[in-house]
Every structure is written in structure tokens, then in C-alpha cells.
Coordinates of C-alpha atoms in Angstrom, one line a residue:
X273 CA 0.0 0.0 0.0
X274 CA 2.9 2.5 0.9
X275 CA 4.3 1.9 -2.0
X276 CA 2.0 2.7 -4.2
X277 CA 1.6 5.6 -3.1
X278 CA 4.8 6.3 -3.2
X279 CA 5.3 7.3 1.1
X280 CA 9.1 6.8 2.0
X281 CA 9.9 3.8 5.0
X282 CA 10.6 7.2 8.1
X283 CA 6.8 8.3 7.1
X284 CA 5.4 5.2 6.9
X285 CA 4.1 5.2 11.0
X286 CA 3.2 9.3 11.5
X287 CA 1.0 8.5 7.8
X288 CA -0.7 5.3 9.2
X289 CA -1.2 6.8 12.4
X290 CA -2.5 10.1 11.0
X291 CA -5.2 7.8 8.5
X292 CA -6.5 6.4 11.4
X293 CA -7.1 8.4 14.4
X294 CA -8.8 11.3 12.1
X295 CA -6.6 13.9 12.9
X296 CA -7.5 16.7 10.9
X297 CA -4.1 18.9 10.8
X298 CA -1.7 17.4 8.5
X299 CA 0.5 19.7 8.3
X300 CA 4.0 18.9 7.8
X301 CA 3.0 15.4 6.1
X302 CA 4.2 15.2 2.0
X303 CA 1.7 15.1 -0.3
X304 CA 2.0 11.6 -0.8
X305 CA 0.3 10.6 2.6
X306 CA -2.2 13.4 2.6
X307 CA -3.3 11.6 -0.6
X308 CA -3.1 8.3 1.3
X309 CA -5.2 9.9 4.0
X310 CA -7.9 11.1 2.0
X311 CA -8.2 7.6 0.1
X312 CA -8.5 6.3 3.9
X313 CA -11.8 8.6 4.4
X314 CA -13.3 7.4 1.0
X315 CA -12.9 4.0 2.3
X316 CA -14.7 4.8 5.6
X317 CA -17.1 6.9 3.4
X318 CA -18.1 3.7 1.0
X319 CA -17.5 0.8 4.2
X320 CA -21.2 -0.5 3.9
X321 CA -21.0 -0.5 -0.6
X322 CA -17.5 -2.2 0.1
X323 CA -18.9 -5.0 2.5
X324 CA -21.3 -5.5 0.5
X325 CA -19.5 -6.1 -2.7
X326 CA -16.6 -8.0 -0.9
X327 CA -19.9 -10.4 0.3
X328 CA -21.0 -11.1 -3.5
X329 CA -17.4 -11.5 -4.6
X330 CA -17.3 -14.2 -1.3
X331 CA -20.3 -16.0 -2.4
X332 CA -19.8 -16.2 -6.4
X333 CA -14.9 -16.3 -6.4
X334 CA -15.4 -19.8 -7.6
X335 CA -17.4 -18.6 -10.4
X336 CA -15.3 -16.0 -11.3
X337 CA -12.2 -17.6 -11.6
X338 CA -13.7 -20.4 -13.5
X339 CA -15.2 -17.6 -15.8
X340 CA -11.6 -15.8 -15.9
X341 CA -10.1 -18.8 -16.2
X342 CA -12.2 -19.8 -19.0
X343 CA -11.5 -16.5 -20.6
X344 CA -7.9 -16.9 -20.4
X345 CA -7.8 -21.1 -22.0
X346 CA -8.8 -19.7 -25.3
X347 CA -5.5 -18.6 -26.6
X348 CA -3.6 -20.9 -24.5
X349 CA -2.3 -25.0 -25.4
X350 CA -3.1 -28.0 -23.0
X351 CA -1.0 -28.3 -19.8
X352 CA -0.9 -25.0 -18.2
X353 CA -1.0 -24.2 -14.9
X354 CA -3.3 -21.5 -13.2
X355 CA -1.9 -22.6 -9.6
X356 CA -0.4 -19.0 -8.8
X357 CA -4.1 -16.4 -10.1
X358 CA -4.0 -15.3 -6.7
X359 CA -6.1 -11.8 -6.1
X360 CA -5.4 -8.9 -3.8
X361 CA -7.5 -6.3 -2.9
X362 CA -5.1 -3.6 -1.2
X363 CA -5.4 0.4 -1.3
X364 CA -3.9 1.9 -4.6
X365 CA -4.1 5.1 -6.1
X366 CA -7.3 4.3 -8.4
X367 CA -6.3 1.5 -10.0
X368 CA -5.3 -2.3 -11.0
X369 CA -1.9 -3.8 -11.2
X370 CA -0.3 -7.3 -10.8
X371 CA 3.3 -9.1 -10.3
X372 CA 4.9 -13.2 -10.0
X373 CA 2.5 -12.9 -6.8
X374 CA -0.8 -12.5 -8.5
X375 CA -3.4 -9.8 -9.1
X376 CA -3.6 -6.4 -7.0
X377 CA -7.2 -4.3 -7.1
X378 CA -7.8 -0.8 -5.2
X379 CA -11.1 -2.0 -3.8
X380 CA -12.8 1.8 -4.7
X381 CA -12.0 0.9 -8.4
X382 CA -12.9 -2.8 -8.0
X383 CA -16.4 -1.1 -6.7
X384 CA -17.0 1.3 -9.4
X385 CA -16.1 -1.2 -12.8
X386 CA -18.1 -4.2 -11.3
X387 CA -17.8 -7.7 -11.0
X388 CA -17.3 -8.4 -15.0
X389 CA -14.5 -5.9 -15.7
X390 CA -12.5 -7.5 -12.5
X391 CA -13.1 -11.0 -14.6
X392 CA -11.5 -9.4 -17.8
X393 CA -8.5 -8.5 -15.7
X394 CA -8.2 -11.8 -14.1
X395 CA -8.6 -13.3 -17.7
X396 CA -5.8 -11.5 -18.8
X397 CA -3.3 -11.9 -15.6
X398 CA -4.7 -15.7 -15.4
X399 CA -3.0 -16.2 -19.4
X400 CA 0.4 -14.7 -17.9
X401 CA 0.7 -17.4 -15.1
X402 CA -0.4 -19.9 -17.5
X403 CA 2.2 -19.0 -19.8
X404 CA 5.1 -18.9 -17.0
X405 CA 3.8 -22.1 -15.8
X406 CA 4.9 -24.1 -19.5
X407 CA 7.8 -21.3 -20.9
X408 CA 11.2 -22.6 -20.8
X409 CA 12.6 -19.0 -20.8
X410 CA 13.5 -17.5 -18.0
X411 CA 10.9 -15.0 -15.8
X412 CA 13.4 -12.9 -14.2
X413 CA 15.2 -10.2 -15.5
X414 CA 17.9 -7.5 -14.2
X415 CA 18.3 -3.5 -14.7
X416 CA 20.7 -4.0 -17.1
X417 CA 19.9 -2.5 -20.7
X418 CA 20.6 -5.5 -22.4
X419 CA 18.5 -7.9 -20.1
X420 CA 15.4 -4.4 -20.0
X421 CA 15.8 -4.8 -23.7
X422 CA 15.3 -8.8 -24.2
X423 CA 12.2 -8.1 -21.2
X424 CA 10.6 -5.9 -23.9
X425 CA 10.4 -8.6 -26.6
X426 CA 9.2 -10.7 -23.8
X427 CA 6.7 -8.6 -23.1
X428 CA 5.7 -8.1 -26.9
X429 CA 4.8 -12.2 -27.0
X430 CA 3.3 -12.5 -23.8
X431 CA 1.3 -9.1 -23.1
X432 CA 0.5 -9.2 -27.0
X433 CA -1.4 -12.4 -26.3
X434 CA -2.9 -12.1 -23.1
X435 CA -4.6 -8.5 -24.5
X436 CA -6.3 -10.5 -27.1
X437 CA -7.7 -12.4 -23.8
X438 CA -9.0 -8.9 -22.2
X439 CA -7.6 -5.7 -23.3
X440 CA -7.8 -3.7 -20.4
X441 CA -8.2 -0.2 -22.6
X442 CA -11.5 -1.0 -23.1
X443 CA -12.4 -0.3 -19.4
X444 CA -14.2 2.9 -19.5
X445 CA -11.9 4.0 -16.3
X446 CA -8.9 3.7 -18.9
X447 CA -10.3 5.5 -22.4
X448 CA -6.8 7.8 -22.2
X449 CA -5.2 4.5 -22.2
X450 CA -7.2 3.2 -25.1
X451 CA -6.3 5.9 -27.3
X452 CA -2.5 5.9 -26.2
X453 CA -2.7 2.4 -27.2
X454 CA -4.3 2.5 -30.4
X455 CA -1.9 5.4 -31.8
X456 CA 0.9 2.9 -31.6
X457 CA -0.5 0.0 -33.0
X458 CA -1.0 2.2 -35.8
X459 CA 2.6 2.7 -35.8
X460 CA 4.2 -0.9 -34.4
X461 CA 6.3 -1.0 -37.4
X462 CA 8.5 2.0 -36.3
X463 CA 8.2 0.8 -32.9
X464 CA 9.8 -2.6 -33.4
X465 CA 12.6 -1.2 -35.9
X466 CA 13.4 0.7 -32.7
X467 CA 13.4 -1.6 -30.5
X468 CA 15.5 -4.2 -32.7
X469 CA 18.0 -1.4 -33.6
X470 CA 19.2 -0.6 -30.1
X471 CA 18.9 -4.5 -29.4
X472 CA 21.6 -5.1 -31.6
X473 CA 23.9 -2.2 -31.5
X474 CA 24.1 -3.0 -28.0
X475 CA 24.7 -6.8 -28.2
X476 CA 27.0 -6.3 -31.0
X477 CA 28.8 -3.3 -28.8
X478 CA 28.4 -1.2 -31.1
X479 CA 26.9 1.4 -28.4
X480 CA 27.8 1.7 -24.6
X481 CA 25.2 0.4 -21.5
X482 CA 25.1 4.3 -20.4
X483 CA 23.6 5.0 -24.8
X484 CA 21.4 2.7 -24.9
X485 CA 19.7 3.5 -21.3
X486 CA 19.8 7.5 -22.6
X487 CA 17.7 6.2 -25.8
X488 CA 15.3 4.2 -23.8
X489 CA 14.7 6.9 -21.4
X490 CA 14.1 9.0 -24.3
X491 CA 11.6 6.9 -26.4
X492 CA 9.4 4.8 -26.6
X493 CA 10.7 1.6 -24.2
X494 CA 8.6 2.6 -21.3
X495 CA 7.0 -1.0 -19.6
X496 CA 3.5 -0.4 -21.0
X497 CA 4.6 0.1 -24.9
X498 CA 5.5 -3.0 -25.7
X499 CA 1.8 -4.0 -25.4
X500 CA -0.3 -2.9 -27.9
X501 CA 2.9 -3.3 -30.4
X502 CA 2.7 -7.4 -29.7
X503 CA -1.2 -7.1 -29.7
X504 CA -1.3 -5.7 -33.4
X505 CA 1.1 -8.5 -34.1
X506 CA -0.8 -11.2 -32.4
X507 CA -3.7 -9.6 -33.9
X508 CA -2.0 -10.4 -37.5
X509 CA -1.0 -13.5 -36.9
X510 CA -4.5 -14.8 -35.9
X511 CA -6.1 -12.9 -38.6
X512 CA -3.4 -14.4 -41.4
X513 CA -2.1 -18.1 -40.3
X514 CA -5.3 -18.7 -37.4
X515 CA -5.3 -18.9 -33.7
X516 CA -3.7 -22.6 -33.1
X517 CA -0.5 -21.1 -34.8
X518 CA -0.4 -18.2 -32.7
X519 CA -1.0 -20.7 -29.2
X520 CA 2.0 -22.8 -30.7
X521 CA 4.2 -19.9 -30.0
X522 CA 2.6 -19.0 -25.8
X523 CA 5.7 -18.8 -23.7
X524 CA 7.6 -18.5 -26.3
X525 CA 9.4 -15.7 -27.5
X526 CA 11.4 -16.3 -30.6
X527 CA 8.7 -18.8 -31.8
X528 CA 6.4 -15.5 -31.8
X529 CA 8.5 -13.1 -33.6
X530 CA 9.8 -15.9 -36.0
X531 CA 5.7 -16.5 -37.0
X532 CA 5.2 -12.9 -36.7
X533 CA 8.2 -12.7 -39.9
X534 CA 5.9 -15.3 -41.8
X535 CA 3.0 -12.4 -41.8
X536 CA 5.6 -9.9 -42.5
X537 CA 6.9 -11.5 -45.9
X538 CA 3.4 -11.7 -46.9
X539 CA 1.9 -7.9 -45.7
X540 CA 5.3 -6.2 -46.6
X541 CA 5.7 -5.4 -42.7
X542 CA 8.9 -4.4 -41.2
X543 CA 10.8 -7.6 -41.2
X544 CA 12.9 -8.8 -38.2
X545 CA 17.1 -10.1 -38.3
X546 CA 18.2 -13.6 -38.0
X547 CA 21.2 -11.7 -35.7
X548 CA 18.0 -11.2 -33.2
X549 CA 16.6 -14.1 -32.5
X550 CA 20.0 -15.7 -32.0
X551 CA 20.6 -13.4 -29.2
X552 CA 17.3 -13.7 -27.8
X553 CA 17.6 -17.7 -27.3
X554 CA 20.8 -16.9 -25.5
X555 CA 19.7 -14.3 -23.6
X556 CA 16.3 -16.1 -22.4
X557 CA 18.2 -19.2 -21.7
X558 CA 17.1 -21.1 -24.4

């Protein structure tokens, strides 16, 4: 909770102390836990709404993981695991996140979206720990601009599936999002050339670790871009060689982008080095 909203470890105690005995001056507090503070009140505000909907999600979890679950099994192969969809309901800034652990709603926003929206997120978190349960690539990665690098083509495979799942821009609470998204779909091509240009320059040493972490802090390599780049090239896969070749390729990188180069050659879309997915196999642990 702290650390979403971003309140440093020494203000940690005076911040939880000050959400909970109502003490009106908060004065000297950053702005961070005044903001935690108020979210505090809303939650006191909205107590009998929140029991309430924690009581239906109670009485019907089973049949919301089987629906989200469900959800999920339709771009993934036999043999998958959904041992680890564990949800969280914790106080967060507005919003829904997850990690290895599982899946992490702020109970206000699980409130206001309703039951089905929190089943399209689980959906889509549920084909992520399917997929780590069968990949034979590794899960963890470092801050190093090679291994941030290799994460983003990871990401391009596995969020670029799991978004054909549930695509969590079309929440209403997430429209700015949606159109974010949609611009660089539009635009993947110039996106990936990117990304596969500073890939190798930096594997082949052609540029230093200090260049290539300036470029990504100054385009596009942010954690959330990567998305809708491997959704419009899931998206053309389906649409061109049909969905059991794109769930041959779930958990697996370089099987993606390799059948992502098969709709290339025949759409004239940017096309993708050899030189790439031999570092990529090394890199993943292949």
C-alpha cells in the first residue's frame, strides 16, 4: 500500500497513524500521505457499498475464476498451470496492477467497474501465469539495458497475447489509455525497428550500457509500450495463419516473432534479423 503511493519507510508510522485516528491537521505530512489519508476517508465513506461487494465476490470467487479462467484457455495450449491467479485487494491510487504474486485491485475501483470488468483483468493476468507455468525462458530479468531490452520482446509475446484475452483499454476508467494504445498500434512497425536497432547495436557493442539506457529513457521503451505493439502483431497473426498457430508460439518468445516474420513477408511489414533471435535464445536461456 505505501508503495503505491509512493510514502518513503521514516513516514510510513506518522501516515498510518494520521489515516486512522482522524486527525485533521496534516500539516507537515508530503503530499504523498495526505493523498493516502484522504483515500482512507473514501474507504470509511463507501465501508457499507464495500462490504457488500466483498460479500458477493465471497459467495460467487469460484465462479469468477472459473469464468476468468475460462477466458484466459482460449489462446492458450493443453498443460498450463493456473496454480499462482491469486487476487489482492489492497489500497492503490485508483487502480489495478499485478506481479509473479498475482493480481492487485484498489477496492474503490474494483467497486466502481463491477464484477465483470474485475473478470477481464483476471482473464488476462490468469494467461500470464499460464504461460510462465509451460515457458522454458527465464521470468526474471535485471536493470541491465541489455537484459530491459530482451524483457521488452518478452513482453511483446506474452502481453501481445494475453490482450487478445481482455484488453484492459477498453475499461471505461482507462479510455486515455485506449487511445495511447491504439496510436501505436497504428505505428508498431517504427516501434519494433526501434526496439531491434538498439537491441543489436548494443549486443554487437556497437553502443555503450550508459547509450542505450539515454535512448530508452528517451523513447518509446517505457514498460507499458510494448503491449499494444505485440497485440497488433498477435492480432496479424490470428487474422493471417489462425489462432492454433499463434498458441503454438505462448511462452515462447522467438517462436512469436519468428511467425510474426511469416505475416511480414506476406503484408510487406517491417521484417525482423536472424542476428536477433540468436541473441534472444541466449539471452532467455534457451
Amino acid at each position: 500500500m505505501f508503495g503505491q503511493f509512493s510514502i518513503c519507510d521514516s513516514e510510513v508510522e506518522e501516515c498510518l497513524t494520521a489515516a486512522f485516528s482522524g486527525r485533521e491537521d496534516l500539516s507537515g505530512l508530503s503530499k504523498d500521505c495526505t493523498e493516502l489519508i484522504h483515500y482512507v476517508e473514501k474507504i470509511r465513506e463507501r465501508e457499507p457499498e464495500l462490504r457488500a461487494f466483498f460479500d458477493l465476490i465471497k459467495r460467487d470467487e469460484k465462479q469468477i475464476r472459473s469464468k476468468a479462467i475460462s477466458m484466459a484457455e482460449q489462446y492458450l495450449p493443453n498443460g498450463v498451470s493456473f496454480g499462482g491467479l491469486n487476487v489482492f485487494f489492497i489500497p492503490m491510487p485508483y487502480n489495478v496492477n499485478a506481479d509473479h504474486k498475482g493480481v492487485y485491485f484498489d477496492p474503490i475501483f474494483a467497486l466502481d467497474v463491477g464484477i465483470e470488468v474485475i473478470e477481464e483483468v483476471m482473464a488476462h493476468e490468469a494467461h500470464h501465469i499460464a504461460r510462465n507455468s509451460i515457458t522454458r525462458e527465464r521470468l526474471e530479468f535485471d536493470e541491465t539495458p541489455l537484459d530491459k531490452l530482451a524483457y521488452r520482446f518478452v513482453s511483446i509475446e506474452c502481453e501481445g497475447i494475453a490482450n487478445l484475452v481482455s484488453d484492459a483499454s477498453r475499461i471505461p476508467a482507462m479510455e486515455r489509455v485506449a487511445l495511447s494504445r491504439a496510436k501505436i498500434m497504428g505505428e508498431f512497425e517504427k516501434h519494433l525497428e526501434m526496439l531491434q536497432e538498439v537491441f543489436l547495436n548494443l549486443a554487437q557493442n556497437n553502443i555503450s550500457d550508459n547509450e542505450a539506457g539515454l535512448i530508452m529513457q528517451r523513447s518509446w521503451f517505457s514498460i507499458g509500450n510494448p503491449t499494444p505493439v505485440g497485440m497488433k502483431m498477435a492480432t496479424e497473426i490470428e487474422k493471417e495463419l489462425g489462432r492454433e498457430r499463434l498458441i503454438a508460439t505462448v511462452g515462447d518468445t522467438v517462436a512469436f516473432l519468428k511467425t510474426y516474420q511469416e505475416v511480414a513477408l506476406k503484408k510487406s511489414y517491417y521484417f525482423l534479423e536472424d542476428e536477433t533471435f540468436l541473441i534472444l535464445e541466449k539471452l532467455l536461456g534457451i
